[in-house]
mmCIF file of C-alpha atoms in Angstrom:
data_model
loop_
_atom_site.group_PDB
_atom_site.id
_atom_site.type_symbol
_atom_site.label_atom_id
_atom_site.label_comp_id
_atom_site.label_asym_id
_atom_site.label_seq_id
_atom_site.Cartn_x
_atom_site.Cartn_y
_atom_site.Cartn_z
ATOM 1 C CA MET A 10 60.052 -62.954 -85.469
ATOM 2 C CA ARG A 11 58.637 -59.939 -83.670
ATOM 3 C CA THR A 12 55.030 -59.057 -84.403
ATOM 4 C CA THR A 13 53.308 -55.716 -83.846
ATOM 5 C CA ILE A 14 50.214 -55.671 -81.704
ATOM 6 C CA ALA A 15 48.128 -54.695 -84.709
ATOM 7 C CA ASP A 16 49.219 -57.932 -86.365
ATOM 8 C CA ALA A 17 48.869 -59.963 -83.180
ATOM 9 C CA LEU A 18 45.285 -59.015 -82.399
ATOM 10 C CA PRO A 19 43.074 -61.104 -84.694
ATOM 11 C CA GLY A 20 39.955 -59.682 -86.269
ATOM 12 C CA GLN A 21 40.964 -56.034 -85.764
ATOM 13 C CA GLN A 22 41.343 -53.279 -88.333
ATOM 14 C CA LYS A 23 44.860 -51.855 -88.238
ATOM 15 C CA THR A 24 43.545 -48.441 -89.227
ATOM 16 C CA ALA A 25 41.141 -48.207 -86.296
ATOM 17 C CA THR A 26 42.021 -45.605 -83.655
ATOM 18 C CA ARG A 27 41.831 -48.181 -80.870
ATOM 19 C CA ASP A 28 44.396 -50.411 -82.551
ATOM 20 C CA VAL A 29 46.741 -47.526 -83.337
ATOM 21 C CA ASP A 30 46.687 -46.538 -79.659
ATOM 22 C CA GLU A 31 47.281 -50.108 -78.507
ATOM 23 C CA GLN A 32 50.148 -50.579 -80.915
ATOM 24 C CA ALA A 33 51.713 -47.325 -79.707
ATOM 25 C CA ILE A 34 51.405 -48.438 -76.078
ATOM 26 C CA TYR A 35 52.855 -51.842 -76.913
ATOM 27 C CA LEU A 36 55.820 -50.420 -78.837
ATOM 28 C CA GLU A 37 56.497 -47.746 -76.225
ATOM 29 C CA THR A 38 56.553 -50.359 -73.474
ATOM 30 C CA CYS A 39 58.973 -52.505 -75.473
ATOM 31 C CA LYS A 40 61.213 -49.514 -76.198
ATOM 32 C CA ARG A 41 61.273 -48.371 -72.585
ATOM 33 C CA PHE A 42 62.871 -51.592 -71.350
ATOM 34 C CA ASP A 43 64.974 -52.465 -74.400
ATOM 35 C CA SER A 44 68.376 -50.961 -73.610
ATOM 36 C CA VAL A 45 71.564 -51.973 -71.816
ATOM 37 C CA ASP A 46 71.323 -49.109 -69.299
ATOM 38 C CA VAL A 47 67.750 -49.914 -68.322
ATOM 39 C CA ALA A 48 68.533 -53.621 -67.975
ATOM 40 C CA LEU A 49 71.467 -52.927 -65.638
ATOM 41 C CA LYS A 50 69.494 -50.403 -63.583
ATOM 42 C CA TYR A 51 66.601 -52.843 -63.397
ATOM 43 C CA ARG A 52 68.936 -55.539 -62.125
ATOM 44 C CA ALA A 53 70.365 -53.270 -59.411
ATOM 45 C CA ARG A 54 66.885 -52.226 -58.281
ATOM 46 C CA LYS A 55 64.890 -55.437 -58.656
ATOM 47 C CA ASN A 56 67.354 -58.235 -57.864
ATOM 48 C CA THR A 57 68.033 -57.109 -54.287
ATOM 49 C CA PHE A 58 66.365 -58.786 -51.308
ATOM 50 C CA THR A 59 64.041 -55.949 -50.332
ATOM 51 C CA SER A 60 60.942 -56.493 -48.229
ATOM 52 C CA ARG A 61 58.715 -55.943 -51.249
ATOM 53 C CA ASN A 62 60.663 -58.399 -53.389
ATOM 54 C CA ARG A 63 60.468 -61.036 -50.661
ATOM 55 C CA SER A 64 56.707 -60.483 -50.388
ATOM 56 C CA GLU A 65 56.284 -60.883 -54.139
ATOM 57 C CA TRP A 66 58.423 -64.031 -54.164
ATOM 58 C CA ASN A 67 56.322 -65.481 -51.342
ATOM 59 C CA CYS A 68 53.152 -64.874 -53.377
ATOM 60 C CA ILE A 69 54.652 -66.621 -56.405
ATOM 61 C CA LYS A 70 55.900 -69.488 -54.242
ATOM 62 C CA LYS A 71 52.398 -70.004 -52.832
ATOM 63 C CA ALA A 72 50.928 -69.955 -56.334
ATOM 64 C CA LEU A 73 53.444 -72.627 -57.411
ATOM 65 C CA LYS A 74 52.639 -74.880 -54.460
ATOM 66 C CA LYS A 75 50.843 -77.485 -56.584
ATOM 67 C CA VAL A 76 53.375 -77.388 -59.426
ATOM 68 C CA SER A 77 55.582 -80.401 -58.796
ATOM 69 C CA GLU A 78 59.375 -80.421 -58.672
ATOM 70 C CA GLY A 79 60.903 -81.058 -62.082
ATOM 71 C CA ALA A 80 58.117 -79.189 -63.904
ATOM 72 C CA HIS A 81 59.038 -76.915 -66.825
ATOM 73 C CA VAL A 82 58.264 -73.300 -65.916
ATOM 74 C CA LEU A 83 58.321 -70.273 -68.222
ATOM 75 C CA ASP A 84 59.147 -66.862 -66.733
ATOM 76 C CA LEU A 85 58.136 -64.201 -69.267
ATOM 77 C CA PRO A 86 59.019 -61.370 -69.068
ATOM 78 C CA CYS A 87 62.015 -62.412 -66.987
ATOM 79 C CA GLY A 88 63.443 -58.891 -66.769
ATOM 80 C CA SER A 89 66.882 -58.978 -65.173
ATOM 81 C CA GLY A 90 66.327 -62.497 -63.812
ATOM 82 C CA ARG A 91 65.218 -61.910 -60.252
ATOM 83 C CA LEU A 92 62.842 -64.926 -60.155
ATOM 84 C CA GLU A 93 65.326 -67.468 -61.462
ATOM 85 C CA PRO A 94 67.011 -68.147 -58.068
ATOM 86 C CA LEU A 95 63.602 -68.898 -56.538
ATOM 87 C CA LEU A 96 62.481 -71.129 -59.406
ATOM 88 C CA GLU A 97 65.770 -73.034 -59.426
ATOM 89 C CA LYS A 98 65.600 -73.522 -55.652
ATOM 90 C CA LEU A 99 62.124 -75.026 -56.044
ATOM 91 C CA GLY A 100 63.590 -77.617 -58.409
ATOM 92 C CA TYR A 101 62.027 -76.529 -61.701
ATOM 93 C CA LEU A 102 63.305 -76.646 -65.249
ATOM 94 C CA VAL A 103 63.308 -72.953 -66.137
ATOM 95 C CA THR A 104 62.979 -71.007 -69.362
ATOM 96 C CA ALA A 105 63.577 -67.296 -68.740
ATOM 97 C CA ALA A 106 62.460 -65.144 -71.664
ATOM 98 C CA ASP A 107 61.989 -61.477 -72.479
ATOM 99 C CA TYR A 108 61.266 -59.252 -75.481
ATOM 100 C CA SER A 109 64.469 -57.332 -74.766
ATOM 101 C CA LYS A 110 67.712 -59.095 -75.662
ATOM 102 C CA HIS A 111 69.435 -56.742 -73.199
ATOM 103 C CA MET A 112 67.219 -58.018 -70.384
ATOM 104 C CA VAL A 113 67.872 -61.637 -71.381
ATOM 105 C CA ASP A 114 71.650 -61.059 -71.495
ATOM 106 C CA THR A 115 71.557 -59.297 -68.119
ATOM 107 C CA ALA A 116 69.448 -62.055 -66.565
ATOM 108 C CA MET A 117 71.849 -64.719 -67.823
ATOM 109 C CA MET A 118 74.869 -62.725 -66.627
ATOM 110 C CA SER A 119 73.275 -62.332 -63.212
ATOM 111 C CA TYR A 120 72.648 -66.067 -63.004
ATOM 112 C CA MET A 121 76.203 -66.980 -64.063
ATOM 113 C CA GLU A 122 77.712 -64.564 -61.560
ATOM 114 C CA ARG A 123 75.482 -65.807 -58.733
ATOM 115 C CA THR A 124 76.191 -69.489 -59.358
ATOM 116 C CA GLY A 125 79.810 -69.146 -60.467
ATOM 117 C CA CYS A 126 79.062 -71.453 -63.421
ATOM 118 C CA SER A 127 81.026 -71.157 -66.648
ATOM 119 C CA GLU A 128 78.090 -72.565 -68.612
ATOM 120 C CA LEU A 129 74.352 -72.982 -68.054
ATOM 121 C CA PRO A 130 73.025 -76.234 -66.581
ATOM 122 C CA PRO A 131 70.418 -78.205 -68.582
ATOM 123 C CA SER A 132 67.754 -77.015 -66.129
ATOM 124 C CA MET A 133 68.171 -73.312 -67.016
ATOM 125 C CA ARG A 134 67.548 -71.652 -70.386
ATOM 126 C CA PHE A 135 67.552 -67.968 -71.383
ATOM 127 C CA THR A 136 65.965 -66.889 -74.661
ATOM 128 C CA GLN A 137 64.398 -63.900 -76.400
ATOM 129 C CA SER A 138 60.644 -64.065 -76.992
ATOM 130 C CA ASP A 139 57.748 -61.650 -77.389
ATOM 131 C CA VAL A 140 54.912 -62.185 -74.913
ATOM 132 C CA MET A 141 52.438 -61.065 -77.579
ATOM 133 C CA HIS A 142 53.600 -63.700 -80.041
ATOM 134 C CA MET A 143 55.598 -66.420 -78.271
ATOM 135 C CA ASP A 144 57.736 -68.745 -80.355
ATOM 136 C CA PHE A 145 56.861 -71.723 -78.128
ATOM 137 C CA THR A 146 54.644 -74.683 -78.980
ATOM 138 C CA ASP A 147 51.167 -75.214 -77.536
ATOM 139 C CA GLY A 148 51.362 -76.689 -74.047
ATOM 140 C CA GLU A 149 55.164 -76.567 -73.955
ATOM 141 C CA PHE A 150 55.262 -75.614 -70.266
ATOM 142 C CA ASP A 151 53.781 -76.985 -67.060
ATOM 143 C CA ALA A 152 53.395 -73.459 -65.694
ATOM 144 C CA VAL A 153 53.763 -69.914 -67.014
ATOM 145 C CA ILE A 154 54.595 -66.870 -64.894
ATOM 146 C CA CYS A 155 53.815 -63.410 -66.259
ATOM 147 C CA ASN A 156 55.113 -61.077 -63.575
ATOM 148 C CA ARG A 157 54.917 -57.271 -63.481
ATOM 149 C CA LEU A 158 53.679 -56.760 -67.029
ATOM 150 C CA LEU A 159 49.898 -56.352 -67.203
ATOM 151 C CA HIS A 160 49.922 -53.045 -65.307
ATOM 152 C CA HIS A 161 51.760 -51.571 -68.309
ATOM 153 C CA TYR A 162 48.795 -52.424 -70.562
ATOM 154 C CA PRO A 163 45.722 -50.249 -69.869
ATOM 155 C CA THR A 164 43.424 -51.832 -72.477
ATOM 156 C CA SER A 165 41.583 -55.126 -72.539
ATOM 157 C CA GLY A 166 42.855 -55.856 -76.057
ATOM 158 C CA LEU A 167 46.464 -55.856 -74.899
ATOM 159 C CA ARG A 168 45.805 -57.790 -71.708
ATOM 160 C CA GLN A 169 43.726 -60.425 -73.461
ATOM 161 C CA LYS A 170 46.425 -61.072 -76.060
ATOM 162 C CA VAL A 171 48.988 -61.667 -73.297
ATOM 163 C CA LEU A 172 46.618 -63.935 -71.373
ATOM 164 C CA LYS A 173 45.706 -65.967 -74.456
ATOM 165 C CA GLU A 174 49.370 -66.535 -75.309
ATOM 166 C CA CYS A 175 50.157 -67.571 -71.727
ATOM 167 C CA ALA A 176 47.227 -70.004 -71.774
ATOM 168 C CA ARG A 177 48.292 -71.381 -75.150
ATOM 169 C CA VAL A 178 51.819 -72.369 -74.155
ATOM 170 C CA SER A 179 50.873 -73.748 -70.714
ATOM 171 C CA LYS A 180 49.373 -77.190 -70.237
ATOM 172 C CA GLY A 181 49.040 -76.436 -66.539
ATOM 173 C CA VAL A 182 48.652 -73.201 -64.597
ATOM 174 C CA VAL A 183 49.278 -69.555 -65.394
ATOM 175 C CA ILE A 184 50.415 -67.109 -62.712
ATOM 176 C CA ILE A 185 50.011 -63.390 -63.355
ATOM 177 C CA SER A 186 50.362 -60.157 -61.442
ATOM 178 C CA TYR A 187 48.343 -56.987 -61.863
ATOM 179 C CA PHE A 188 47.617 -53.739 -60.010
ATOM 180 C CA ASP A 189 44.303 -53.966 -58.139
ATOM 181 C CA ASN A 190 42.167 -50.896 -57.516
ATOM 182 C CA ALA A 191 41.262 -52.166 -54.038
ATOM 183 C CA ALA A 192 44.353 -50.706 -52.354
ATOM 184 C CA LEU A 193 45.402 -47.456 -50.681
ATOM 185 C CA SER A 194 48.191 -46.915 -53.215
ATOM 186 C CA SER A 195 45.659 -47.142 -56.034
ATOM 187 C CA LEU A 196 43.512 -44.449 -54.438
ATOM 188 C CA ARG A 197 46.541 -42.168 -54.159
ATOM 189 C CA PHE A 198 47.398 -42.910 -57.795
ATOM 190 C CA HIS A 199 43.969 -41.867 -59.061
ATOM 191 C CA LEU A 200 43.750 -38.786 -56.809
ATOM 192 C CA LYS A 201 47.178 -37.566 -57.894
ATOM 193 C CA ASN A 202 46.305 -37.833 -61.568
ATOM 194 C CA LEU A 203 42.943 -36.199 -60.974
ATOM 195 C CA LEU A 204 44.558 -33.220 -59.210
ATOM 196 C CA LEU A 205 47.110 -32.874 -61.992
ATOM 197 C CA SER A 206 44.392 -33.216 -64.670
ATOM 198 C CA ARG A 207 46.477 -35.989 -66.153
ATOM 199 C CA THR A 208 45.323 -39.124 -67.958
ATOM 200 C CA PRO A 209 47.726 -41.947 -67.085
ATOM 201 C CA THR A 210 48.658 -44.529 -69.711
ATOM 202 C CA ASP A 211 50.929 -46.781 -67.632
ATOM 203 C CA ARG A 212 50.960 -48.655 -64.298
ATOM 204 C CA ILE A 213 47.189 -48.237 -64.018
ATOM 205 C CA PRO A 214 45.317 -50.153 -61.284
ATOM 206 C CA ILE A 215 42.081 -51.814 -62.407
ATOM 207 C CA TRP A 216 39.189 -53.535 -60.682
ATOM 208 C CA TYR A 217 39.275 -57.295 -60.435
ATOM 209 C CA GLY A 218 35.905 -57.417 -62.202
ATOM 210 C CA THR A 219 37.500 -55.750 -65.238
ATOM 211 C CA LEU A 220 40.368 -58.213 -65.280
ATOM 212 C CA LYS A 221 37.955 -61.113 -64.828
ATOM 213 C CA GLN A 222 36.321 -60.200 -68.143
ATOM 214 C CA ASP A 223 39.758 -60.406 -69.783
ATOM 215 C CA LEU A 224 40.354 -63.795 -68.141
ATOM 216 C CA ASN A 225 37.027 -65.081 -69.432
ATOM 217 C CA ALA A 226 37.883 -63.915 -72.944
ATOM 218 C CA ALA A 227 41.200 -65.793 -72.714
ATOM 219 C CA GLY A 228 39.547 -68.988 -71.449
ATOM 220 C CA LEU A 229 41.051 -68.688 -67.975
ATOM 221 C CA ARG A 230 39.604 -68.662 -64.469
ATOM 222 C CA CYS A 231 41.119 -67.581 -61.172
ATOM 223 C CA THR A 232 41.441 -70.262 -58.477
ATOM 224 C CA SER A 233 43.513 -68.317 -55.921
ATOM 225 C CA LYS A 234 44.451 -64.704 -55.211
ATOM 226 C CA TYR A 235 47.549 -63.513 -53.343
ATOM 227 C CA ARG A 236 48.058 -59.886 -52.301
ATOM 228 C CA VAL A 237 51.548 -58.530 -51.606
ATOM 229 C CA HIS A 238 50.316 -56.160 -48.873
ATOM 230 C CA LYS A 239 46.549 -56.411 -48.572
ATOM 231 C CA GLY A 240 44.799 -53.049 -48.604
ATOM 232 C CA VAL A 241 48.039 -51.112 -49.134
ATOM 233 C CA SER A 242 49.920 -52.346 -52.220
ATOM 234 C CA PRO A 243 48.072 -52.797 -55.522
ATOM 235 C CA GLN A 244 50.406 -55.655 -56.537
ATOM 236 C CA THR A 245 48.271 -58.804 -56.657
ATOM 237 C CA TYR A 246 48.982 -62.308 -57.945
ATOM 238 C CA LEU A 247 46.428 -64.687 -59.444
ATOM 239 C CA LEU A 248 46.667 -68.427 -59.939
ATOM 240 C CA LEU A 249 44.826 -69.249 -63.158
ATOM 241 C CA GLU A 250 43.612 -72.419 -64.819
ATOM 242 C CA ARG A 251 42.123 -72.942 -68.259
ATOM 243 C CA VAL A 252 38.347 -73.246 -68.361
#
């Protein structure tokens, strides 16, 4: 069952301005990616072997180095399924999940077309699930990957809820990506919005110190950091363990 962010954040007043804003951001993000057209466009753009995609995959592969073959790995949000070939190649049992049923269907279709299989193997599962309120049991996975999501959430309340859920369902490591302020692209982002007198609400780079506070609140600590293009791209991956 889908849960609104106001319901998902414990100890908060639903009528508070902060919560109304967070719920609006959460729902808008869900809506933006929850359509057939967006899922197909996302597949065409993200599932190709571009230099950036290869760099991101290499970061994730490094972060998974200590996760043994045969481990059960959750990829949420899976989007159009671009990580599944990598995870399968590494020998993992994979659960690919997303809030959007259209993304899940597209990811599964992409996998079936790539492999030529008429049905899914036991090692690959596609399912719909909300990252804010996962319908998985505590410690169900050996590793959880949350790729290209946190930069859509500009508040600590949203980020912490995601991190806590990822930590809850993983009995091992959690791998996340976020946009780091310590990059040339981040400087351009802030300057552009400053010149346009615009307050951005999406894809916002943050300082690692800010994210570290969110990690602490979720009971997680960073053990390794992997940058896609150090000093240029804001895309950064963290290998996390529970405190």
